[in-house]
Coordinates of C-alpha atoms and ligand atoms in Angstrom, one line a residue:
M1 CA 46.9 14.6 -36.4
K2 CA 43.7 12.6 -36.2
R3 CA 45.2 10.2 -33.8
I4 CA 46.3 13.0 -31.5
L5 CA 42.8 14.5 -31.6
I6 CA 41.2 11.1 -30.7
S7 CA 43.6 10.5 -27.9
A8 CA 43.0 14.0 -26.6
L9 CA 39.2 13.4 -26.7
L10 CA 39.6 10.0 -25.0
G11 CA 41.8 11.6 -22.4
G12 CA 39.2 14.3 -21.8
A13 CA 36.5 11.8 -21.5
M14 CA 38.5 9.8 -19.0
L15 CA 39.2 13.0 -17.0
S16 CA 35.6 13.9 -16.8
L17 CA 34.7 10.4 -15.7
A18 CA 37.4 10.6 -13.0
G19 CA 36.2 14.1 -12.1
T20 CA 32.6 13.1 -11.4
P21 CA 32.6 9.7 -9.7
A22 CA 30.2 7.3 -11.4
V23 CA 26.9 7.3 -9.6
A24 CA 25.5 3.8 -9.4
K25 CA 22.1 3.5 -11.1
V26 CA 19.4 1.3 -9.6
T27 CA 19.4 -2.1 -11.3
D28 CA 17.0 -5.1 -11.2
K29 CA 19.5 -6.8 -9.0
D30 CA 19.5 -3.9 -6.5
I31 CA 15.7 -4.2 -6.3
E32 CA 15.7 -8.0 -6.0
N33 CA 18.3 -7.8 -3.2
D34 CA 16.8 -4.7 -1.5
A35 CA 15.7 -6.5 1.6
A36 CA 19.3 -7.7 2.4
T37 CA 21.2 -4.5 1.4
T38 CA 21.1 -2.1 4.3
G39 CA 22.7 0.9 2.7
D40 CA 19.6 1.7 0.6
V41 CA 15.8 1.3 0.4
V42 CA 15.0 1.0 -3.3
S43 CA 11.5 -0.4 -3.2
W44 CA 8.1 -0.1 -1.5
G45 CA 8.1 -2.7 1.3
L46 CA 11.9 -2.7 1.8
G47 CA 12.1 -5.5 -0.8
T48 CA 9.4 -6.3 -3.3
R49 CA 8.1 -9.2 -1.1
G50 CA 6.8 -6.4 1.2
Q51 CA 8.2 -7.8 4.5
R52 CA 9.3 -4.4 5.8
Y53 CA 12.1 -6.2 7.7
S54 CA 15.6 -4.9 8.0
P55 CA 18.6 -7.0 9.0
L56 CA 20.0 -3.9 10.7
A57 CA 20.6 -4.3 14.5
K58 CA 22.7 -1.3 15.4
I59 CA 19.5 0.2 16.9
N60 CA 18.1 -2.5 19.1
T61 CA 16.0 -3.2 22.2
K62 CA 19.0 -2.3 24.5
N63 CA 19.8 1.2 23.1
V64 CA 16.6 2.3 21.4
G65 CA 16.1 4.8 24.2
D66 CA 19.0 6.8 22.8
L67 CA 17.1 7.4 19.5
V68 CA 16.8 11.1 18.8
P69 CA 15.8 13.2 15.8
V70 CA 18.6 14.2 13.3
W71 CA 16.5 16.4 11.0
S72 CA 13.0 17.3 10.0
F73 CA 11.8 18.6 6.7
S74 CA 8.5 20.4 6.0
F75 CA 6.6 19.6 2.8
G76 CA 5.5 23.3 3.1
G77 CA 2.7 25.1 1.3
E78 CA -1.0 25.0 2.2
K79 CA -1.2 21.4 1.1
Q80 CA -1.0 19.7 4.5
R81 CA -3.2 16.7 4.1
G82 CA -2.6 13.0 4.7
Q83 CA 1.0 11.9 4.2
E84 CA 0.9 8.1 3.6
S85 CA 4.3 7.9 1.7
Q86 CA 7.1 5.5 2.3
P87 CA 10.4 7.2 1.3
V88 CA 13.1 5.5 -0.7
V89 CA 16.8 6.1 -0.3
H90 CA 19.6 5.7 -2.8
N91 CA 23.1 7.2 -3.2
G92 CA 22.6 9.2 0.0
K93 CA 19.4 10.8 -1.4
M94 CA 15.9 10.4 0.0
F95 CA 12.9 10.6 -2.3
V96 CA 9.6 11.1 -0.7
T97 CA 6.2 11.9 -2.2
G98 CA 3.7 14.3 -0.5
S99 CA 0.0 15.1 -0.7
Y100 CA -1.3 16.7 -3.9
S101 CA 1.1 14.8 -6.2
R102 CA 4.4 16.4 -4.9
I103 CA 7.8 14.7 -4.7
F104 CA 10.9 15.9 -2.8
A105 CA 14.6 14.9 -3.1
L106 CA 16.5 15.4 0.1
D107 CA 20.0 14.8 1.4
A108 CA 19.4 11.7 3.5
K109 CA 21.9 12.7 6.2
T110 CA 21.1 16.3 6.6
G111 CA 17.5 16.8 5.2
K112 CA 18.8 19.5 2.9
K113 CA 16.4 19.9 -0.1
L114 CA 18.0 19.0 -3.4
W115 CA 14.9 19.6 -5.6
Q116 CA 11.1 19.4 -5.5
Y117 CA 8.6 18.7 -8.2
E118 CA 4.9 19.6 -8.0
H119 CA 2.7 17.9 -10.6
R120 CA 0.2 20.4 -12.1
L121 CA -3.2 18.9 -11.2
P122 CA -6.3 19.8 -13.3
E123 CA -9.7 20.8 -11.8
G124 CA -12.0 18.0 -11.3
I125 CA -9.8 15.2 -10.0
M126 CA -11.7 12.6 -8.0
P127 CA -9.6 11.0 -5.3
C128 CA -12.1 9.1 -3.1
C129 CA -10.0 9.2 0.1
D130 CA -7.8 12.2 0.5
V131 CA -5.1 13.6 -1.8
V132 CA -2.5 11.1 -0.7
N133 CA 0.4 9.4 -2.3
R134 CA 2.2 6.3 -1.0
G135 CA 5.6 6.6 -2.5
A136 CA 7.9 6.4 -5.5
A137 CA 9.8 3.6 -7.3
L138 CA 13.5 3.8 -8.3
Y139 CA 15.0 2.4 -11.5
D140 CA 18.1 3.3 -13.4
N141 CA 18.6 7.0 -12.8
L142 CA 14.8 7.5 -12.5
V143 CA 12.4 8.1 -9.7
I144 CA 8.8 7.2 -10.8
F145 CA 5.6 8.2 -9.1
G146 CA 1.8 8.3 -9.9
T147 CA -0.4 11.3 -9.7
L148 CA -4.0 12.1 -8.6
D149 CA -5.0 12.8 -12.3
A150 CA -3.9 9.2 -13.1
Q151 CA -0.5 9.9 -14.7
L152 CA 2.8 8.2 -14.2
V153 CA 5.8 10.6 -14.0
A154 CA 9.5 9.6 -14.2
L155 CA 12.1 12.2 -13.1
D156 CA 15.8 12.3 -13.2
Q157 CA 17.0 11.4 -9.7
D158 CA 19.7 14.1 -9.8
T159 CA 17.9 17.0 -11.4
G160 CA 14.2 16.4 -10.8
K161 CA 13.6 17.0 -14.5
V162 CA 10.8 15.0 -16.2
V163 CA 12.2 12.2 -18.4
W164 CA 8.9 10.6 -19.4
K165 CA 5.3 11.0 -18.5
E166 CA 2.4 8.6 -19.3
K167 CA -1.3 8.8 -18.9
L168 CA -2.7 5.8 -16.9
D169 CA -6.3 6.7 -17.6
D170 CA -9.0 9.3 -17.7
Y171 CA -9.4 11.2 -14.4
A172 CA -12.8 12.6 -15.6
A173 CA -14.1 9.0 -15.5
G174 CA -13.0 8.7 -11.8
Y175 CA -9.5 7.2 -12.3
S176 CA -6.7 8.4 -10.0
Y177 CA -3.4 7.1 -8.7
T178 CA -2.2 6.9 -5.1
A179 CA -0.1 3.7 -4.8
A180 CA 3.7 3.3 -4.9
P181 CA 4.7 1.6 -8.2
I182 CA 6.9 -1.4 -7.9
I183 CA 9.6 -2.7 -10.3
A184 CA 9.9 -6.3 -11.5
K185 CA 12.3 -7.4 -14.3
G186 CA 12.7 -3.9 -15.6
L187 CA 8.9 -3.3 -15.7
V188 CA 7.1 -0.7 -13.6
L189 CA 3.9 -2.2 -12.3
T190 CA 1.0 0.0 -11.4
G191 CA -2.7 -0.4 -10.5
V192 CA -5.5 2.2 -10.7
S193 CA -7.7 3.9 -8.1
G194 CA -11.3 4.8 -8.6
G195 CA -13.4 1.8 -7.3
E196 CA -16.1 4.1 -6.0
F197 CA -16.7 5.5 -9.5
G198 CA -17.2 2.3 -11.5
I199 CA -13.8 2.3 -13.1
V200 CA -12.3 -1.0 -14.3
G201 CA -9.4 -2.2 -12.2
R202 CA -6.2 -3.5 -13.8
V203 CA -2.5 -3.9 -13.6
D204 CA -0.2 -2.3 -16.2
A205 CA 3.4 -3.1 -16.9
R206 CA 5.6 -0.5 -18.6
D207 CA 9.2 -0.4 -19.6
A208 CA 10.6 1.4 -16.6
K209 CA 13.2 3.3 -18.7
T210 CA 10.8 4.6 -21.4
G211 CA 7.3 4.3 -19.9
K212 CA 6.1 2.3 -22.9
L213 CA 3.2 0.0 -22.1
V214 CA 4.2 -3.7 -22.3
W215 CA 1.1 -5.5 -20.9
S216 CA -2.2 -4.7 -19.3
R217 CA -4.3 -7.1 -17.2
P218 CA -7.8 -6.2 -16.2
T219 CA -9.0 -7.4 -12.8
V220 CA -12.7 -7.5 -13.7
E221 CA -13.8 -10.8 -15.2
G222 CA -14.7 -10.4 -18.9
H223 CA -12.2 -7.7 -20.0
M224 CA -9.5 -8.3 -22.6
G225 CA -5.9 -8.0 -21.6
T226 CA -3.1 -6.8 -23.9
K227 CA 0.6 -7.5 -24.5
D228 CA 2.8 -5.6 -26.9
G229 CA -0.3 -3.9 -28.4
K230 CA -2.1 -7.2 -29.1
D231 CA -4.9 -9.0 -27.5
N232 CA -3.6 -11.2 -24.7
G233 CA -6.7 -13.2 -23.6
I234 CA -9.8 -12.3 -21.5
S235 CA -9.5 -12.2 -17.7
G236 CA -11.6 -15.2 -16.7
T237 CA -14.8 -15.8 -18.7
T238 CA -17.3 -13.1 -19.7
N239 CA -20.5 -13.2 -17.6
A240 CA -19.3 -16.2 -15.5
S241 CA -19.5 -14.3 -12.3
W242 CA -21.2 -11.0 -13.3
P243 CA -24.8 -10.5 -14.5
G244 CA -25.6 -8.5 -17.7
D245 CA -23.3 -5.6 -18.4
L246 CA -22.3 -4.8 -14.9
W247 CA -18.7 -6.1 -15.5
K248 CA -18.2 -3.2 -17.8
T249 CA -18.1 -0.8 -14.8
G250 CA -17.1 -3.5 -12.3
G251 CA -14.6 -1.6 -10.1
S252 CA -12.1 -4.0 -8.5
A253 CA -9.6 -1.2 -8.3
T254 CA -6.0 -2.2 -7.7
W255 CA -5.5 1.0 -5.7
L256 CA -2.8 -0.2 -3.2
G257 CA -0.4 -1.4 -5.8
G258 CA 1.3 -4.8 -5.4
T259 CA 4.2 -6.9 -4.2
Y260 CA 6.5 -9.2 -6.3
D261 CA 8.4 -12.3 -5.4
P262 CA 11.4 -13.0 -7.7
E263 CA 11.3 -16.7 -6.7
T264 CA 7.8 -17.2 -8.1
G265 CA 8.0 -14.6 -10.8
L266 CA 4.5 -13.5 -9.8
A267 CA 3.2 -10.1 -9.0
Y268 CA 0.5 -10.0 -6.3
F269 CA -2.1 -7.3 -6.5
G270 CA -5.1 -6.9 -4.2
T271 CA -8.4 -5.8 -5.7
G272 CA -11.1 -3.5 -4.3
N273 CA -14.8 -3.7 -4.1
P274 CA -17.0 -4.7 -7.0
A275 CA -19.0 -1.7 -8.2
P276 CA -21.6 -0.6 -7.2
W277 CA -21.6 -1.3 -3.4
N278 CA -25.3 -2.5 -3.6
S279 CA -24.6 -6.3 -4.0
H280 CA -28.2 -7.1 -4.9
L281 CA -27.6 -5.6 -8.3
R282 CA -24.9 -8.1 -9.2
P283 CA -25.6 -11.6 -8.0
G284 CA -22.5 -13.8 -8.5
D285 CA -19.0 -13.8 -7.1
N286 CA -18.0 -10.8 -9.2
L287 CA -14.5 -11.9 -9.9
F288 CA -11.8 -10.7 -9.5
S289 CA -13.0 -8.2 -6.9
C290 CA -12.0 -8.4 -3.2
S291 CA -9.2 -10.8 -4.2
T292 CA -5.5 -11.4 -4.4
V293 CA -4.6 -11.8 -8.1
A294 CA -1.2 -13.4 -9.0
I295 CA 0.0 -12.3 -12.4
D296 CA 3.0 -13.8 -14.2
V297 CA 5.2 -10.8 -14.9
A298 CA 6.6 -12.4 -18.1
T299 CA 3.2 -13.1 -19.7
G300 CA 0.8 -10.6 -18.2
K301 CA -1.7 -13.4 -17.4
I302 CA -3.4 -14.3 -14.2
V303 CA -1.9 -17.5 -12.8
W304 CA -4.2 -17.7 -9.7
H305 CA -6.6 -15.7 -7.7
F306 CA -8.0 -16.0 -4.2
Q307 CA -11.2 -14.2 -3.3
G308 CA -11.7 -13.1 0.3
T309 CA -15.2 -11.6 -0.1
P310 CA -17.3 -13.0 -3.0
N311 CA -20.3 -10.8 -3.9
D312 CA -19.0 -8.2 -1.4
G313 CA -21.8 -6.1 0.2
W314 CA -19.7 -4.1 2.7
D315 CA -16.9 -2.4 0.7
F316 CA -14.4 -4.9 1.9
D317 CA -11.7 -4.0 -0.7
G318 CA -9.2 -6.8 -0.7
V319 CA -6.4 -4.5 -1.8
N320 CA -4.3 -5.4 1.3
E321 CA -0.7 -6.3 0.5
F322 CA 0.2 -10.0 0.0
V323 CA 3.5 -10.5 1.8
T324 CA 5.5 -13.5 0.8
Y325 CA 7.9 -15.4 3.1
K326 CA 9.8 -18.7 3.2
T327 CA 9.0 -21.4 5.7
K328 CA 11.7 -23.5 7.4
D329 CA 11.0 -26.4 4.9
G330 CA 11.5 -24.0 2.0
K331 CA 7.9 -23.4 1.0
V332 CA 7.0 -19.9 -0.3
L333 CA 3.8 -18.7 1.4
G334 CA 2.1 -15.4 1.5
G335 CA 0.2 -13.6 4.3
K336 CA -2.6 -11.1 3.9
A337 CA -4.6 -9.2 6.6
D338 CA -7.8 -8.5 4.7
R339 CA -10.0 -5.5 5.2
N340 CA -12.8 -8.0 5.9
G341 CA -11.1 -9.0 9.2
F342 CA -9.6 -12.4 8.2
F343 CA -5.9 -13.1 7.9
Y344 CA -5.2 -15.5 5.0
V345 CA -2.1 -17.7 4.5
L346 CA -1.8 -19.0 0.9
D347 CA 0.8 -20.9 -1.1
A348 CA 2.5 -18.1 -3.1
K349 CA 3.1 -20.3 -6.2
S350 CA -0.4 -21.9 -6.5
G351 CA -2.7 -19.7 -4.4
K352 CA -3.8 -22.8 -2.5
F353 CA -5.5 -21.8 0.8
Q354 CA -3.4 -23.0 3.8
R355 CA -5.3 -21.4 6.7
G356 CA -7.3 -18.4 7.7
F357 CA -8.3 -16.8 11.0
P358 CA -9.7 -13.5 12.3
F359 CA -7.1 -10.9 13.3
V360 CA -9.8 -8.6 14.8
R361 CA -11.9 -9.4 17.9
K362 CA -15.3 -9.2 16.2
I363 CA -16.6 -10.1 12.7
T364 CA -20.4 -10.2 12.1
W365 CA -20.8 -10.7 8.4
A366 CA -19.4 -14.2 8.3
S367 CA -19.2 -16.9 11.0
G368 CA -15.9 -18.2 9.8
L369 CA -14.2 -19.8 6.7
D370 CA -14.7 -23.1 5.1
E371 CA -11.9 -25.6 4.1
N372 CA -11.2 -23.6 1.0
G373 CA -11.1 -20.2 2.8
R374 CA -14.5 -19.1 1.5
P375 CA -16.5 -17.1 4.1
K376 CA -19.6 -18.6 5.7
F377 CA -21.9 -15.7 5.3
D378 CA -24.4 -14.5 7.8
A379 CA -27.3 -13.7 5.4
G380 CA -28.9 -11.5 8.1
N381 CA -25.8 -9.2 8.2
R382 CA -26.0 -8.3 4.5
P383 CA -27.6 -4.9 3.9
G384 CA -31.2 -5.5 2.6
D385 CA -32.3 -5.3 -1.0
P386 CA -34.1 -1.9 -1.6
A387 CA -36.1 -3.6 -4.4
K388 CA -37.7 -5.8 -1.7
G389 CA -38.9 -2.9 0.4
D390 CA -40.1 0.6 -0.6
G391 CA -37.6 0.6 -3.6
K392 CA -35.7 3.6 -2.1
K393 CA -33.8 2.2 0.9
G394 CA -33.2 -1.4 2.0
S395 CA -33.1 -2.6 5.6
S396 CA -30.0 -1.3 7.5
V397 CA -27.6 -3.7 9.3
F398 CA -24.8 -3.1 11.8
A399 CA -21.8 -4.8 10.4
V400 CA -18.3 -5.4 11.8
P401 CA -15.6 -4.5 10.7
S402 CA -16.6 -1.2 9.2
F403 CA -15.8 -0.6 5.5
L404 CA -12.6 1.1 6.6
G405 CA -11.6 -2.4 7.5
G406 CA -9.9 -4.6 10.1
K407 CA -6.9 -3.2 8.2
N408 CA -6.7 -0.6 5.4
Q409 CA -3.9 0.9 3.4
M410 CA -1.3 0.7 6.2
P411 CA 1.2 -2.0 5.3
M412 CA 2.1 -4.7 7.9
A413 CA 5.5 -6.2 8.5
Y414 CA 6.9 -9.7 8.8
S415 CA 9.9 -10.8 10.8
P416 CA 11.8 -13.9 9.8
D417 CA 13.3 -13.8 13.4
T418 CA 10.1 -14.1 15.3
G419 CA 8.0 -15.6 12.5
Y420 CA 5.2 -13.0 13.3
F421 CA 3.3 -10.6 11.2
Y422 CA 2.9 -7.2 12.8
V423 CA -0.6 -6.0 11.8
P424 CA -2.0 -2.5 12.3
A425 CA -5.6 -3.5 13.0
N426 CA -8.8 -1.5 13.9
E427 CA -11.9 -2.5 15.7
W428 CA -15.0 -0.6 14.5
G429 CA -18.4 -1.2 12.9
M430 CA -20.9 0.5 10.7
E431 CA -24.6 1.0 10.0
I432 CA -25.0 0.3 6.3
W433 CA -27.9 0.2 3.9
N434 CA -28.4 -0.1 0.2
E435 CA -30.1 2.2 -2.3
P436 CA -30.9 2.0 -6.0
V437 CA -28.1 3.4 -8.3
S438 CA -27.1 3.5 -11.9
Y439 CA -23.8 4.1 -13.5
K440 CA -22.9 7.7 -14.6
K441 CA -19.5 8.5 -15.8
G442 CA -17.5 10.4 -13.2
A443 CA -20.1 10.1 -10.5
A444 CA -20.0 8.1 -7.3
Y445 CA -21.3 4.7 -7.9
L446 CA -22.3 3.2 -4.6
G447 CA -26.0 2.6 -4.0
A448 CA -25.3 2.6 -0.3
G449 CA -25.4 4.8 2.8
F450 CA -23.4 4.3 6.0
T451 CA -22.2 5.6 9.3
I452 CA -19.0 4.3 11.0
K453 CA -19.2 3.8 14.8
T454 CA -17.0 2.7 17.6
I455 CA -17.6 -0.7 19.2
D456 CA -15.4 -0.2 22.2
D457 CA -15.0 3.2 24.0
S458 CA -11.4 2.5 25.2
Y459 CA -9.7 1.9 21.8
I460 CA -10.1 1.4 18.1
G461 CA -6.5 0.7 16.9
A462 CA -4.3 -2.2 17.9
L463 CA -0.9 -3.1 16.7
R464 CA -0.9 -6.9 16.8
A465 CA 1.8 -9.6 16.5
V466 CA 0.0 -12.4 14.6
D467 CA 1.4 -15.9 14.4
P468 CA 0.6 -17.2 10.9
V469 CA 1.0 -20.8 12.1
S470 CA -1.2 -20.9 15.1
G471 CA -3.5 -18.0 14.1
K472 CA -3.0 -16.5 17.5
I473 CA -2.6 -12.9 18.4
V474 CA 0.6 -13.1 20.4
W475 CA 0.6 -9.6 21.7
E476 CA -1.0 -6.2 21.0
V477 CA -0.6 -2.6 21.8
K478 CA -3.9 -0.8 21.8
N479 CA -4.4 2.7 20.5
N480 CA -7.2 5.2 21.1
A481 CA -7.5 6.5 17.5
P482 CA -7.7 4.1 14.5
L483 CA -4.2 3.1 13.4
W484 CA -3.5 4.3 9.8
G485 CA 0.3 4.0 9.4
G486 CA 2.5 1.1 8.3
V487 CA 5.0 -1.0 10.3
L488 CA 8.7 -1.7 10.2
T489 CA 10.5 -4.5 12.0
T490 CA 14.2 -5.1 12.4
K491 CA 16.9 -7.6 13.4
G492 CA 17.4 -5.4 16.4
G493 CA 14.3 -7.0 17.8
L494 CA 12.1 -3.9 17.3
V495 CA 8.8 -3.0 15.7
F496 CA 8.2 0.6 14.7
W497 CA 4.8 2.1 13.9
G498 CA 3.1 5.5 14.0
T499 CA -0.2 6.7 15.5
P500 CA -2.7 9.4 14.5
E501 CA -1.9 11.0 17.9
G502 CA 1.4 11.9 16.4
Y503 CA 3.8 9.3 17.9
L504 CA 6.3 7.2 16.2
K505 CA 6.6 4.2 18.6
A506 CA 8.9 1.2 19.0
A507 CA 8.1 -2.0 20.8
D508 CA 10.0 -5.2 21.6
A509 CA 9.2 -7.5 18.6
K510 CA 8.9 -10.6 20.9
T511 CA 6.8 -9.2 23.7
G512 CA 5.1 -6.0 22.5
K513 CA 6.6 -4.0 25.4
E514 CA 6.8 -0.3 24.3
V515 CA 10.4 0.9 24.5
W516 CA 10.4 4.2 22.8
Q517 CA 8.2 7.0 21.4
F518 CA 8.6 10.4 19.8
Q519 CA 6.0 13.1 19.1
T520 CA 6.2 14.2 15.5
G521 CA 3.7 17.1 15.7
S522 CA 0.9 15.6 13.5
G523 CA -0.6 12.2 12.9
V524 CA 1.6 9.4 11.5
V525 CA -0.3 7.5 8.7
A526 CA 2.8 6.4 6.8
P527 CA 5.2 3.4 7.1
P528 CA 8.7 3.9 8.6
I529 CA 11.9 2.8 7.0
T530 CA 15.5 2.2 8.0
W531 CA 18.9 2.2 6.4
D532 CA 22.5 2.7 7.3
Q533 CA 25.0 5.3 6.1
D534 CA 28.6 6.0 7.1
G535 CA 28.3 3.4 9.9
E536 CA 25.1 4.7 11.5
Q537 CA 21.5 3.4 11.3
Y538 CA 18.7 5.8 10.5
I539 CA 15.0 5.5 11.0
A540 CA 12.6 7.7 9.0
V541 CA 8.9 8.4 8.8
A542 CA 6.6 10.9 7.2
S543 CA 4.1 12.8 9.5
G544 CA 0.8 14.4 8.5
W545 CA -2.6 13.3 9.6
G546 CA -5.3 12.6 7.0
G547 CA -6.4 9.8 4.7
A548 CA -9.8 8.2 4.7
V549 CA -10.7 8.4 8.4
P550 CA -11.4 12.2 8.7
L551 CA -13.4 12.1 5.4
W552 CA -15.4 8.9 5.8
G553 CA -15.1 8.0 9.5
G554 CA -18.6 9.0 10.6
D555 CA -18.7 9.0 14.4
V556 CA -15.1 8.0 14.6
A557 CA -14.1 11.0 12.5
K558 CA -15.9 13.2 15.1
K559 CA -14.1 11.4 17.9
V560 CA -10.7 12.3 16.4
N561 CA -11.5 15.7 14.9
Y562 CA -9.0 17.3 17.4
L563 CA -6.1 15.9 15.5
N564 CA -4.1 18.5 13.5
Q565 CA -2.9 18.2 9.9
G566 CA 0.7 18.4 8.9
G567 CA 3.3 17.5 6.3
S568 CA 6.9 16.7 7.3
M569 CA 9.7 14.1 7.2
W570 CA 11.4 13.0 10.4
V571 CA 14.7 11.2 10.6
F572 CA 16.3 9.6 13.7
K573 CA 19.5 8.0 14.8
L574 CA 21.3 7.1 18.1
H575 CA 22.8 10.1 19.8
K576 CA 25.5 8.0 21.3
N577 CA 26.2 6.3 18.0
G578 CA 25.4 2.9 19.3
K579 CA 27.9 3.0 22.2
Ligands
LIG601 CA1 18.3 -2.2 0.4
LIG602 CA1 -13.8 0.6 -1.9

């Protein structure tokens, strides 16, 4: 009797398994191989190295003119603000985050909505630079994204039901979250936003399946890290690069998230400005602000750091993504187009400076880099010390780039075919001056005033192919408005990027010749992706103008105030199916 029951149960179990085909869950291997597998996009950066390169060539320089929209999906509601999200695609489902901490699951082929989740946001959130979100991470059967009130939410990919939710930090103290989390060795790695409010930057690693905190590594020198609930050593040496107590509210926000190279085992996080902006209040290098910080994922300790702007006085957040790549002789290097206008090439294992060069036409705050990559400051281009004048306002300077940077949040791409980085760059400057300021929880902590201005009437943005060996700009496509969207490059010899004027564009990766464009109806400030499904290659990008430029852009914001907001997903394929 018992035996019959058991076999009946087993039979039933087998039947139900056969009835619902097993859905592959996202594994560490899937994530490590993401760049090479074309049927899915399971990480921010199309691979955690962040190259944004696809080996797909079905859409190529010869047939890209046949690229047409397949579907469009509106994020709906009245919440049409900046859409900076990179979608991820798995099992034929697309997961894309929207402004105001929303996430949508869509049928990747048809755009049909499967579910949507709207995070309940409290009053009093303090996002500095629009209510954006840059994307979700996938792991197991979960889709994980961060919210503007500094929480991390993991949802079931099939149902949209919350599986776990963790508080990253206190939104009332100025913390928020806008980056796409990344996954490394089963850990979900996140940074924090809030550098304009005197928060303390850090990188957290959590068990991706449960949300349980594994380690935490502060990115302001002097703060204690933790691992498995125990002290795990101080970051650097207390007061070595910070005077007095300023390190306790030292900023250095890791607001753009990070990249991870499985070969080095290191996660690379960029860090923002030291707080406050008034650099005269904090003599010293103010580590680890405006740096790339390489953290051993296994230990939660900093292995190396490289600082682009020591004692920053211009809000040159060094958050920009560190994209690793392999040279022909097998060396692992990383490239970074810093907000301060310099492009850095570093050894990805040791952090050793290889070379650096400007990727913008004009830089005023430094005359160049020394043999270690440290900037040669122009003392006259640092905003003056208010304490040396009337005590209320220091002397104003005109500095280039502006604090919105030679490059900002929009991620670049790297092609192993051409060996070039494709950098969305901007040419602009700013009037900037310093004022006295003291820290107050939850209040802006700047001690500076500013106005962003154009430096060339004909263009601000320029998509540039940058050769990391020669330091040359090989080609560029200029753009009237500042570029604010990311880049995708493919084996098909193409580079895709969006413009605030609403176009998704494609150019020949070798020459920069524009070969295709499509008007999406609102500004594109997000990175495009590509994947293939049932034999066809798809391209996708979110559209919706917003982000920091309309809020902080000064004269440039006025110049582009004709641009309309939006919120939608666009997907394209060849209408002749590649024939
Ligand atoms: Ca993939
Ligand atoms: Ca900043």
